[in-house]
One Martini backbone bead per residue (centre of mass of N, CA, C, O) as a GRO file, in nm:
protein
  305
    1UNK     BB    1   7.578   9.801  11.126
    2UNK     BB    2   7.889   9.858  11.263
    3UNK     BB    3   8.164  10.086  11.327
    4UNK     BB    4   8.383   9.880  11.185
    5UNK     BB    5   8.194   9.802  10.934
    6UNK     BB    6   8.139  10.107  10.806
    7UNK     BB    7   8.467  10.130  10.772
    8UNK     BB    8   8.505   9.907  10.563
    9UNK     BB    9   8.315   9.994  10.380
   10UNK     BB   10   8.456  10.262  10.293
   11UNK     BB   11   8.713  10.133  10.177
   12UNK     BB   12   8.612   9.987   9.973
   13UNK     BB   13   8.497  10.166   9.783
   14UNK     BB   14   8.726  10.387   9.749
   15UNK     BB   15   8.973  10.127   9.680
   16UNK     BB   16   9.101   9.990   9.869
   17UNK     BB   17   9.298   9.763   9.977
   18UNK     BB   18   9.283   9.480  10.144
   19UNK     BB   19   9.468   9.523  10.376
   20UNK     BB   20   9.304   9.824  10.452
   21UNK     BB   21   9.045   9.626  10.574
   22UNK     BB   22   9.110   9.617  10.871
   23UNK     BB   23   9.081   9.696  11.179
   24UNK     BB   24   9.305   9.917  11.228
   25UNK     BB   25   9.235  10.107  10.993
   26UNK     BB   26   8.950  10.150  11.096
   27UNK     BB   27   9.033  10.250  11.366
   28UNK     BB   28   9.188  10.504  11.238
   29UNK     BB   29   8.961  10.651  11.113
   30UNK     BB   30   8.782  10.675  11.371
   31UNK     BB   31   8.986  10.854  11.521
   32UNK     BB   32   9.041  11.100  11.282
   33UNK     BB   33   8.714  11.125  11.286
   34UNK     BB   34   8.604  11.131  11.605
   35UNK     BB   35   8.428  10.808  11.616
   36UNK     BB   36   8.242  10.742  11.824
   37UNK     BB   37   7.995  10.480  11.908
   38UNK     BB   38   7.755  10.727  11.986
   39UNK     BB   39   7.789  10.864  11.659
   40UNK     BB   40   7.779  11.031  11.373
   41UNK     BB   41   7.907  11.097  11.068
   42UNK     BB   42   7.827  11.395  11.057
   43UNK     BB   43   8.055  11.446  11.311
   44UNK     BB   44   8.321  11.457  11.169
   45UNK     BB   45   8.662  11.508  11.181
   46UNK     BB   46   9.035  11.661  11.138
   47UNK     BB   47   9.211  11.663  11.315
   48UNK     BB   48   9.493  11.683  11.477
   49UNK     BB   49   9.705  11.363  11.498
   50UNK     BB   50   9.869  11.125  11.709
   51UNK     BB   51   9.934  10.787  11.698
   52UNK     BB   52   9.892  10.774  11.970
   53UNK     BB   53   9.576  10.892  11.980
   54UNK     BB   54   9.479  10.667  11.811
   55UNK     BB   55   9.532  10.436  12.027
   56UNK     BB   56   9.372  10.549  12.270
   57UNK     BB   57   9.110  10.576  12.101
   58UNK     BB   58   9.091  10.283  12.036
   59UNK     BB   59   9.088  10.170  12.332
   60UNK     BB   60   8.877  10.349  12.497
   61UNK     BB   61   8.629  10.318  12.277
   62UNK     BB   62   8.694   9.985  12.136
   63UNK     BB   63   8.848   9.780  12.325
   64UNK     BB   64   9.132   9.772  12.297
   65UNK     BB   65   9.480   9.661  12.274
   66UNK     BB   66   9.746   9.878  12.196
   67UNK     BB   67  10.046   9.919  12.198
   68UNK     BB   68  10.293  10.139  12.152
   69UNK     BB   69  10.493   9.942  11.963
   70UNK     BB   70  10.260   9.995  11.715
   71UNK     BB   71  10.294  10.244  11.546
   72UNK     BB   72  10.422  10.160  11.293
   73UNK     BB   73  10.195   9.996  11.191
   74UNK     BB   74  10.009  10.241  11.175
   75UNK     BB   75  10.202  10.407  10.961
   76UNK     BB   76  10.228  10.160  10.722
   77UNK     BB   77   9.940  10.049  10.694
   78UNK     BB   78   9.770  10.313  10.740
   79UNK     BB   79   9.870  10.627  10.684
   80UNK     BB   80  10.052  10.608  10.414
   81UNK     BB   81   9.803  10.519  10.268
   82UNK     BB   82   9.611  10.728  10.334
   83UNK     BB   83   9.822  10.951  10.180
   84UNK     BB   84   9.767  10.828   9.879
   85UNK     BB   85   9.485  10.838   9.880
   86UNK     BB   86   9.390  11.113   9.990
   87UNK     BB   87   9.275  11.073  10.324
   88UNK     BB   88   9.533  11.228  10.405
   89UNK     BB   89   9.780  11.428  10.622
   90UNK     BB   90  10.049  11.631  10.691
   91UNK     BB   91  10.246  11.892  10.870
   92UNK     BB   92  10.590  11.895  10.763
   93UNK     BB   93  10.722  11.740  10.984
   94UNK     BB   94  10.955  11.592  11.132
   95UNK     BB   95  10.919  11.228  11.181
   96UNK     BB   96  11.082  11.298  11.489
   97UNK     BB   97  10.847  11.503  11.571
   98UNK     BB   98  10.644  11.529  11.852
   99UNK     BB   99  10.436  11.729  11.604
  100UNK     BB  100  10.393  11.502  11.422
  101UNK     BB  101  10.098  11.453  11.221
  102UNK     BB  102   9.737  11.395  11.147
  103UNK     BB  103   9.497  11.434  10.881
  104UNK     BB  104   9.226  11.480  10.736
  105UNK     BB  105   9.101  11.565  10.473
  106UNK     BB  106   8.870  11.749  10.364
  107UNK     BB  107   8.749  11.571  10.133
  108UNK     BB  108   8.741  11.310  10.327
  109UNK     BB  109   8.535  11.402  10.534
  110UNK     BB  110   8.323  11.492  10.385
  111UNK     BB  111   8.252  11.207  10.284
  112UNK     BB  112   8.208  11.099  10.523
  113UNK     BB  113   7.932  11.268  10.607
  114UNK     BB  114   7.756  11.051  10.414
  115UNK     BB  115   7.759  10.870  10.542
  116UNK     BB  116   7.397  10.741  10.534
  117UNK     BB  117   7.326  10.907  10.322
  118UNK     BB  118   7.178  11.088  10.024
  119UNK     BB  119   7.486  11.185   9.907
  120UNK     BB  120   7.681  10.967   9.869
  121UNK     BB  121   7.698  10.875   9.615
  122UNK     BB  122   7.788  11.127   9.508
  123UNK     BB  123   7.996  11.195   9.613
  124UNK     BB  124   8.180  10.958   9.582
  125UNK     BB  125   8.230  11.019   9.304
  126UNK     BB  126   8.354  11.320   9.315
  127UNK     BB  127   8.598  11.148   9.465
  128UNK     BB  128   8.700  10.979   9.250
  129UNK     BB  129   8.764  11.157   9.004
  130UNK     BB  130   8.985  11.296   9.137
  131UNK     BB  131   9.059  11.026   9.324
  132UNK     BB  132   9.258  10.792   9.317
  133UNK     BB  133   9.286  10.465   9.349
  134UNK     BB  134   9.492  10.280   9.490
  135UNK     BB  135   9.460  10.037   9.355
  136UNK     BB  136   9.523  10.174   9.089
  137UNK     BB  137   9.823  10.258   9.156
  138UNK     BB  138   9.950   9.974   9.204
  139UNK     BB  139   9.896   9.883   8.937
  140UNK     BB  140  10.061  10.088   8.790
  141UNK     BB  141  10.325  10.062   8.925
  142UNK     BB  142  10.359   9.743   8.830
  143UNK     BB  143  10.332   9.833   8.522
  144UNK     BB  144  10.606  10.026   8.537
  145UNK     BB  145  10.829   9.803   8.663
  146UNK     BB  146  10.870   9.632   8.483
  147UNK     BB  147  11.097   9.360   8.313
  148UNK     BB  148  11.224   9.362   8.056
  149UNK     BB  149  11.278   9.044   7.835
  150UNK     BB  150  11.426   8.849   7.623
  151UNK     BB  151  11.242   8.576   7.439
  152UNK     BB  152  11.272   8.446   7.173
  153UNK     BB  153  11.237   8.721   7.035
  154UNK     BB  154  11.067   8.819   7.299
  155UNK     BB  155  10.900   9.070   7.468
  156UNK     BB  156  10.863   9.070   7.847
  157UNK     BB  157  10.758   9.037   8.170
  158UNK     BB  158  10.856   9.097   8.466
  159UNK     BB  159  10.853   9.124   8.819
  160UNK     BB  160  10.992   9.253   9.050
  161UNK     BB  161  11.304   9.170   9.171
  162UNK     BB  162  11.573   8.981   9.219
  163UNK     BB  163  11.516   8.724   9.097
  164UNK     BB  164  11.366   8.835   8.811
  165UNK     BB  165  11.684   8.985   8.783
  166UNK     BB  166  11.842   8.685   8.765
  167UNK     BB  167  11.685   8.568   8.529
  168UNK     BB  168  11.738   8.821   8.317
  169UNK     BB  169  12.052   8.765   8.290
  170UNK     BB  170  12.085   8.503   8.213
  171UNK     BB  171  11.932   8.535   7.954
  172UNK     BB  172  12.118   8.798   7.849
  173UNK     BB  173  12.437   8.702   7.964
  174UNK     BB  174  12.470   8.418   7.975
  175UNK     BB  175  12.345   8.258   7.713
  176UNK     BB  176  12.517   8.376   7.511
  177UNK     BB  177  12.790   8.306   7.617
  178UNK     BB  178  12.713   7.976   7.681
  179UNK     BB  179  12.423   7.929   7.533
  180UNK     BB  180  12.428   7.951   7.227
  181UNK     BB  181  12.187   7.897   7.027
  182UNK     BB  182  11.930   7.933   7.238
  183UNK     BB  183  11.622   7.809   7.411
  184UNK     BB  184  11.370   7.894   7.592
  185UNK     BB  185  11.159   7.637   7.769
  186UNK     BB  186  11.188   7.773   8.077
  187UNK     BB  187  11.008   8.044   8.260
  188UNK     BB  188  10.965   8.192   8.572
  189UNK     BB  189  10.738   8.409   8.797
  190UNK     BB  190  10.687   8.528   9.103
  191UNK     BB  191  10.367   8.551   8.972
  192UNK     BB  192  10.440   8.380   8.756
  193UNK     BB  193  10.537   8.083   8.668
  194UNK     BB  194  10.465   8.064   8.357
  195UNK     BB  195  10.594   8.228   8.139
  196UNK     BB  196  10.749   8.000   8.043
  197UNK     BB  197  10.627   7.669   7.811
  198UNK     BB  198  10.756   7.421   7.639
  199UNK     BB  199  10.544   7.141   7.642
  200UNK     BB  200  10.608   7.007   7.370
  201UNK     BB  201  10.933   6.990   7.381
  202UNK     BB  202  10.952   6.866   7.638
  203UNK     BB  203  10.850   6.594   7.533
  204UNK     BB  204  11.045   6.582   7.305
  205UNK     BB  205  11.306   6.534   7.521
  206UNK     BB  206  11.133   6.353   7.785
  207UNK     BB  207  10.944   6.507   7.997
  208UNK     BB  208  10.819   6.459   8.293
  209UNK     BB  209  10.551   6.634   8.438
  210UNK     BB  210  10.415   6.742   8.764
  211UNK     BB  211  10.259   6.932   8.954
  212UNK     BB  212  10.534   6.819   9.186
  213UNK     BB  213  10.737   6.969   8.993
  214UNK     BB  214  11.025   7.116   9.016
  215UNK     BB  215  11.162   7.374   8.811
  216UNK     BB  216  11.378   7.498   8.717
  217UNK     BB  217  11.439   7.845   8.632
  218UNK     BB  218  11.575   7.762   8.408
  219UNK     BB  219  11.541   7.635   8.081
  220UNK     BB  220  11.762   7.549   7.816
  221UNK     BB  221  11.854   7.468   7.451
  222UNK     BB  222  12.055   7.276   7.222
  223UNK     BB  223  12.047   7.172   6.939
  224UNK     BB  224  12.310   7.136   6.811
  225UNK     BB  225  12.434   6.975   7.061
  226UNK     BB  226  12.190   6.879   7.266
  227UNK     BB  227  12.193   7.093   7.495
  228UNK     BB  228  12.055   7.105   7.869
  229UNK     BB  229  11.993   7.387   8.082
  230UNK     BB  230  12.013   7.413   8.439
  231UNK     BB  231  11.861   7.660   8.616
  232UNK     BB  232  11.947   7.836   8.899
  233UNK     BB  233  11.809   8.117   9.093
  234UNK     BB  234  12.009   8.263   9.360
  235UNK     BB  235  11.897   8.450   9.657
  236UNK     BB  236  11.766   8.252   9.921
  237UNK     BB  237  11.732   7.955   9.731
  238UNK     BB  238  11.823   7.669   9.557
  239UNK     BB  239  12.064   7.512   9.503
  240UNK     BB  240  12.297   7.277   9.317
  241UNK     BB  241  12.243   6.997   9.490
  242UNK     BB  242  12.243   6.701   9.535
  243UNK     BB  243  11.919   6.699   9.553
  244UNK     BB  244  11.851   6.840   9.288
  245UNK     BB  245  11.957   6.691   9.115
  246UNK     BB  246  11.812   6.390   9.181
  247UNK     BB  247  11.536   6.542   9.096
  248UNK     BB  248  11.611   6.589   8.778
  249UNK     BB  249  11.699   6.342   8.699
  250UNK     BB  250  11.391   6.199   8.794
  251UNK     BB  251  11.242   6.395   8.562
  252UNK     BB  252  11.469   6.322   8.336
  253UNK     BB  253  11.509   5.986   8.255
  254UNK     BB  254  11.441   6.034   7.937
  255UNK     BB  255  11.628   6.201   7.881
  256UNK     BB  256  11.929   6.254   7.648
  257UNK     BB  257  12.022   6.467   7.663
  258UNK     BB  258  12.262   6.709   7.761
  259UNK     BB  259  12.320   6.774   8.108
  260UNK     BB  260  12.343   7.109   8.266
  261UNK     BB  261  12.458   7.288   8.589
  262UNK     BB  262  12.331   7.605   8.704
  263UNK     BB  263  12.432   7.849   8.955
  264UNK     BB  264  12.291   8.157   8.966
  265UNK     BB  265  12.370   8.461   9.088
  266UNK     BB  266  12.448   8.816   9.156
  267UNK     BB  267  12.666   8.780   9.374
  268UNK     BB  268  12.969   8.676   9.567
  269UNK     BB  269  12.839   8.687   9.841
  270UNK     BB  270  12.577   8.468   9.788
  271UNK     BB  271  12.779   8.261   9.705
  272UNK     BB  272  12.928   8.209   9.975
  273UNK     BB  273  12.700   8.123  10.141
  274UNK     BB  274  12.669   7.843   9.919
  275UNK     BB  275  12.936   7.705   9.833
  276UNK     BB  276  12.883   7.419  10.038
  277UNK     BB  277  12.613   7.308   9.905
  278UNK     BB  278  12.728   7.230   9.620
  279UNK     BB  279  12.772   7.044   9.353
  280UNK     BB  280  12.971   6.842   9.178
  281UNK     BB  281  13.008   6.915   8.866
  282UNK     BB  282  12.900   7.202   8.804
  283UNK     BB  283  12.808   7.542   8.782
  284UNK     BB  284  12.892   7.924   8.797
  285UNK     BB  285  12.719   8.237   8.824
  286UNK     BB  286  12.792   8.562   8.789
  287UNK     BB  287  12.652   8.895   8.728
  288UNK     BB  288  12.889   9.068   8.822
  289UNK     BB  289  13.099   8.861   8.624
  290UNK     BB  290  12.977   8.729   8.338
  291UNK     BB  291  13.277   8.649   8.210
  292UNK     BB  292  13.260   8.437   8.437
  293UNK     BB  293  13.321   8.099   8.619
  294UNK     BB  294  13.276   7.823   8.777
  295UNK     BB  295  13.428   7.521   8.852
  296UNK     BB  296  13.337   7.188   9.030
  297UNK     BB  297  13.492   6.989   8.890
  298UNK     BB  298  13.594   6.772   8.689
  299UNK     BB  299  13.683   6.691   8.364
  300UNK     BB  300  13.436   6.904   8.259
  301UNK     BB  301  13.373   7.219   8.096
  302UNK     BB  302  13.060   7.277   8.026
  303UNK     BB  303  12.974   6.988   8.001
  304UNK     BB  304  12.834   6.702   7.979
  305UNK     BB  305  12.845   6.377   8.145
   0.00000   0.00000   0.00000
C-alpha cells in the first residue's frame, strides 16, 4: 500500500467523513506529520507548519502541482476539519497573520506513530474513546439543528436550510390564515424528499403520480370547501409560471376539486427577482409579511378558477 493510501486508510479508521478521504486531505496529513515517501510512520513529527509549507512539501515530495491559490481549499477541506476532529491545532494567532500556523496534536501524533505497528488497534481505541469521530460530530449537529414543524397534528422535523424554512412557514403561517382546517397531503424535505405523502388521499382525489412527476413543494387540501392548494416554495428556482401550471394540470387532470396555485417567498426581495415569471391568476405569499397576499389579476381572489 502506497503512502497516500495508508494516509487515506488512517483517515477512514478515525471516522473522518468521506469528503476528508481525498488526496488533498491525505497530502495535508502527510505534510503535517513530515512524512516523506521513504520514511516510516514511527518517524512522524508535529512541527508548526504554514499552509504554504504544506503545499510546498506536497509538491516537492509527492509530485503534486498545487498552486499557492489553493491555500483556502487546504484550509477549508482539510485543516478546519482536522482541527474539529482533534487531529490538529493552531497557534492562536490571527488568521491573517504571517505567523499563523497549524500542527498535529500530540495525541494524534502518537497515534500516527503506531500505524502499521502491533500497537495500532490499541492506540486507535484509546484515541476514539476520548475524541469523538468527526462523522459522529456532524451527524449530531445535523440532528440538533433540525427544525420542528407541526403537520396534521404531528410534530415532524425538517433539515435546516432556507427552502425548508419557507416550507415550515407555509404550513405554520400560510395554512392557518388562508387554508384553514386544511390537511397537508404532501410536503418534501431537502434531504428526505417525501416527508409527508398521503398516497391514498391523493389517489382518492384523482391524482395520477408517476416517478417522473415533480410534485409541488406543498399540497394542502381543504375538505369542507373541496379545494386543493398547490404551493411552490421558492428560494432560488421554481415559481408558479405558465409552464409549471400546465405541468400540474396535466398531473391532476382527473382531480375535480378546485385548484389554487400559490408561489411562496421568504422575502419581498426574492419575490421581485421572480415577479415577471409568475403566471396570471395565481397567488403570491411572502413569509416576512404573512398577513398579506398578492393576487395576480383574475376575477377571483384565492379561489379556484
